[in-house]
Amino acid sequence: MSAASAAPVVVGVSPRTGSPSALRWAADYALLRQAPMVAVMAWRPPRAPAAPGGRPPGSLLSGGLPDPEHEAAEQLEGYVTAALGKGHGVECKTVRGNEVSSLLEAGAEAQLLVLGEPRPGRMASVRTGLVAPQLVTGATCPVVVMPNSAGASLTQAIESTVERAKARAAAPE
């Protein structure tokens, strides 16, 4: 299967942390599977500040607010570049909406959905507001949730497993 025809590996990127271990792990996996990789980050426009008298603040009328879609795209590109370096070859996609529906949609055609580390203790209690449990139960593809201590890359883990297998095969019985 060529990279052009392979289903992508989709990574959900947190706007809070940038999900660096998820990006690195997914990049290793995509390389091994010769699959394209798509980094997805959901964004929402900021709420307009309240104004007395029911009139919008002057900054809204004059167009003085920054473009949140452009800011999200720059933030995502920065996170991916920080984790993988320049020339990473990852498609960066920002989606207006909530995290769960955006990632479920992006993962519909994916071979794998990779999520960054949840905050400590957050996966233990499956509450309706948490992103990872909703994706694990709702996705149509396999989902990987990075552990909080994800240090080794997929490549290192595979190399370690291969070395142990070679050592066992070479050991006299």
CSV table of C-alpha atoms in Angstrom, one decimal:
chain,number,residue,atom,x,y,z
A,1,MET,CA,0.0,0.0,0.0
A,2,SER,CA,1.5,3.4,-1.0
A,3,ALA,CA,1.5,6.4,1.3
A,4,ALA,CA,-0.8,8.2,-1.2
A,5,SER,CA,-3.5,5.5,-0.9
A,6,ALA,CA,-3.0,4.7,2.8
A,7,ALA,CA,-5.6,5.9,5.3
A,8,PRO,CA,-4.0,8.7,7.4
A,9,VAL,CA,-2.8,8.6,11.0
A,10,VAL,CA,-4.7,11.4,12.7
A,11,VAL,CA,-3.4,13.2,15.8
A,12,GLY,CA,-5.6,15.3,18.0
A,13,VAL,CA,-3.5,18.3,19.2
A,14,SER,CA,-4.4,20.0,22.4
A,15,PRO,CA,-4.4,23.8,22.2
A,16,ARG,CA,-3.2,23.8,25.8
A,17,THR,CA,-0.2,21.4,25.6
A,18,GLY,CA,0.5,20.9,21.9
A,19,SER,CA,0.6,17.1,22.5
A,20,PRO,CA,4.3,16.7,21.6
A,21,SER,CA,4.6,13.0,22.6
A,22,ALA,CA,1.5,12.2,20.6
A,23,LEU,CA,2.9,14.0,17.6
A,24,ARG,CA,6.2,12.2,17.8
A,25,TRP,CA,4.7,8.8,18.4
A,26,ALA,CA,2.2,9.2,15.5
A,27,ALA,CA,5.0,10.4,13.2
A,28,ASP,CA,7.0,7.2,14.0
A,29,TYR,CA,3.9,5.1,13.5
A,30,ALA,CA,3.0,6.8,10.2
A,31,LEU,CA,6.6,6.4,9.0
A,32,LEU,CA,6.6,2.7,9.8
A,33,ARG,CA,3.2,2.2,8.1
A,34,GLN,CA,4.1,4.5,5.2
A,35,ALA,CA,0.9,6.5,5.9
A,36,PRO,CA,0.2,10.2,5.7
A,37,MET,CA,-0.2,12.0,9.0
A,38,VAL,CA,-2.8,14.7,9.8
A,39,ALA,CA,-2.6,16.9,12.9
A,40,VAL,CA,-6.0,18.2,13.9
A,41,MET,CA,-6.8,21.0,16.4
A,42,ALA,CA,-10.3,22.2,17.2
A,43,TRP,CA,-10.8,25.9,17.9
A,44,ARG,CA,-13.7,28.1,18.9
A,45,PRO,CA,-14.1,31.8,18.4
A,46,PRO,CA,-13.9,33.8,21.6
A,47,ARG,CA,-17.1,35.1,23.1
A,48,ALA,CA,-17.7,38.8,22.6
A,49,PRO,CA,-17.4,40.8,25.8
A,50,ALA,CA,-20.6,42.1,27.3
A,51,ALA,CA,-21.3,45.8,26.9
A,52,PRO,CA,-23.8,48.0,28.8
A,53,GLY,CA,-27.0,48.9,27.0
A,54,GLY,CA,-27.0,45.8,24.7
A,55,ARG,CA,-24.6,47.4,22.2
A,56,PRO,CA,-21.5,45.6,21.0
A,57,PRO,CA,-18.2,47.0,22.1
A,58,GLY,CA,-16.5,49.4,19.8
A,59,SER,CA,-13.8,46.9,19.0
A,60,LEU,CA,-16.3,44.6,17.4
A,61,LEU,CA,-17.7,47.4,15.3
A,62,SER,CA,-14.3,48.5,14.1
A,63,GLY,CA,-13.0,45.0,13.3
A,64,GLY,CA,-10.2,45.3,15.9
A,65,LEU,CA,-10.3,41.7,17.0
A,66,PRO,CA,-7.7,39.2,15.8
A,67,ASP,CA,-8.7,36.3,13.5
A,68,PRO,CA,-9.1,33.2,15.7
A,69,GLU,CA,-8.9,30.8,12.8
A,70,HIS,CA,-5.6,32.2,11.6
A,71,GLU,CA,-4.3,32.2,15.2
A,72,ALA,CA,-5.3,28.5,15.7
A,73,ALA,CA,-3.6,27.6,12.4
A,74,GLU,CA,-0.4,29.3,13.4
A,75,GLN,CA,-0.5,27.8,16.9
A,76,LEU,CA,-1.0,24.3,15.4
A,77,GLU,CA,1.9,24.7,12.9
A,78,GLY,CA,4.1,25.9,15.8
A,79,TYR,CA,3.3,22.9,17.9
A,80,VAL,CA,3.9,20.4,15.0
A,81,THR,CA,7.2,22.2,14.1
A,82,ALA,CA,8.3,22.2,17.8
A,83,ALA,CA,7.7,18.5,18.1
A,84,LEU,CA,8.9,17.2,14.7
A,85,GLY,CA,11.1,20.0,13.3
A,86,LYS,CA,10.9,22.0,10.1
A,87,GLY,CA,9.9,20.2,6.9
A,88,HIS,CA,7.8,17.7,8.9
A,89,GLY,CA,5.5,16.9,6.0
A,90,VAL,CA,2.4,16.7,8.3
A,91,GLU,CA,-0.9,18.1,7.1
A,92,CYS,CA,-2.1,20.6,9.7
A,93,LYS,CA,-5.8,21.0,9.9
A,94,THR,CA,-7.7,23.4,12.2
A,95,VAL,CA,-11.5,22.8,12.6
A,96,ARG,CA,-14.0,25.2,14.1
A,97,GLY,CA,-16.0,23.3,16.7
A,98,ASN,CA,-15.6,21.2,19.8
A,99,GLU,CA,-12.8,18.7,20.1
A,100,VAL,CA,-14.8,15.5,20.2
A,101,SER,CA,-16.9,16.1,17.1
A,102,SER,CA,-13.9,17.5,15.2
A,103,LEU,CA,-11.7,14.5,16.0
A,104,LEU,CA,-14.5,11.9,15.4
A,105,GLU,CA,-15.1,13.4,12.0
A,106,ALA,CA,-11.3,13.6,11.2
A,107,GLY,CA,-10.9,10.0,12.4
A,108,ALA,CA,-13.7,8.6,10.4
A,109,GLU,CA,-11.4,7.7,7.5
A,110,ALA,CA,-8.2,7.3,9.6
A,111,GLN,CA,-6.4,4.0,10.3
A,112,LEU,CA,-5.5,5.3,13.8
A,113,LEU,CA,-6.4,8.3,16.0
A,114,VAL,CA,-3.7,9.4,18.5
A,115,LEU,CA,-4.4,11.5,21.5
A,116,GLY,CA,-2.0,13.3,23.8
A,117,GLU,CA,-1.6,12.6,27.5
A,118,PRO,CA,-4.7,13.4,29.6
A,119,ARG,CA,-4.1,15.4,32.7
A,120,PRO,CA,-3.2,13.1,35.6
A,121,GLY,CA,-6.2,11.3,37.0
A,122,ARG,CA,-8.5,12.5,34.2
A,123,MET,CA,-9.0,9.1,32.4
A,124,ALA,CA,-9.8,7.3,35.7
A,125,SER,CA,-13.2,9.0,35.9
A,126,VAL,CA,-15.2,8.8,32.7
A,127,ARG,CA,-17.2,12.0,32.7
A,128,THR,CA,-19.1,13.3,29.8
A,129,GLY,CA,-17.0,16.5,29.4
A,130,LEU,CA,-13.7,14.7,29.0
A,131,VAL,CA,-12.4,14.3,25.4
A,132,ALA,CA,-10.4,11.1,25.5
A,133,PRO,CA,-13.1,8.8,26.9
A,134,GLN,CA,-15.6,10.1,24.4
A,135,LEU,CA,-13.2,9.4,21.5
A,136,VAL,CA,-12.2,6.0,22.8
A,137,THR,CA,-15.8,4.9,22.9
A,138,GLY,CA,-17.1,6.8,19.8
A,139,ALA,CA,-14.3,6.5,17.2
A,140,THR,CA,-14.7,4.1,14.3
A,141,CYS,CA,-10.9,3.5,14.2
A,142,PRO,CA,-8.4,2.3,16.8
A,143,VAL,CA,-7.5,5.1,19.3
A,144,VAL,CA,-4.1,5.4,21.1
A,145,VAL,CA,-4.0,7.6,24.2
A,146,MET,CA,-0.5,8.5,25.2
A,147,PRO,CA,0.4,7.7,28.8
A,148,ASN,CA,1.6,10.5,31.0
A,149,SER,CA,5.2,9.2,31.0
A,150,ALA,CA,5.5,8.6,27.2
A,151,GLY,CA,9.2,8.9,26.7
A,152,ALA,CA,10.2,6.2,24.3
A,153,SER,CA,9.2,6.5,20.7
A,154,LEU,CA,7.5,3.7,18.8
A,155,THR,CA,10.7,3.2,16.8
A,156,GLN,CA,12.7,2.8,20.0
A,157,ALA,CA,10.2,0.3,21.4
A,158,ILE,CA,10.2,-1.8,18.3
A,159,GLU,CA,14.0,-1.8,18.1
A,160,SER,CA,14.2,-2.9,21.7
A,161,THR,CA,11.7,-5.7,21.1
A,162,VAL,CA,13.6,-6.9,18.0
A,163,GLU,CA,16.9,-6.9,20.0
A,164,ARG,CA,15.4,-9.0,22.8
A,165,ALA,CA,14.0,-11.4,20.2
A,166,LYS,CA,17.4,-11.7,18.5
A,167,ALA,CA,19.1,-12.3,21.9
A,168,ARG,CA,16.5,-15.1,22.7
A,169,ALA,CA,17.0,-16.7,19.3
A,170,ALA,CA,20.8,-16.6,19.6
A,171,ALA,CA,20.8,-18.0,23.1
A,172,PRO,CA,21.7,-21.7,23.4
A,173,GLU,CA,18.9,-23.9,24.6
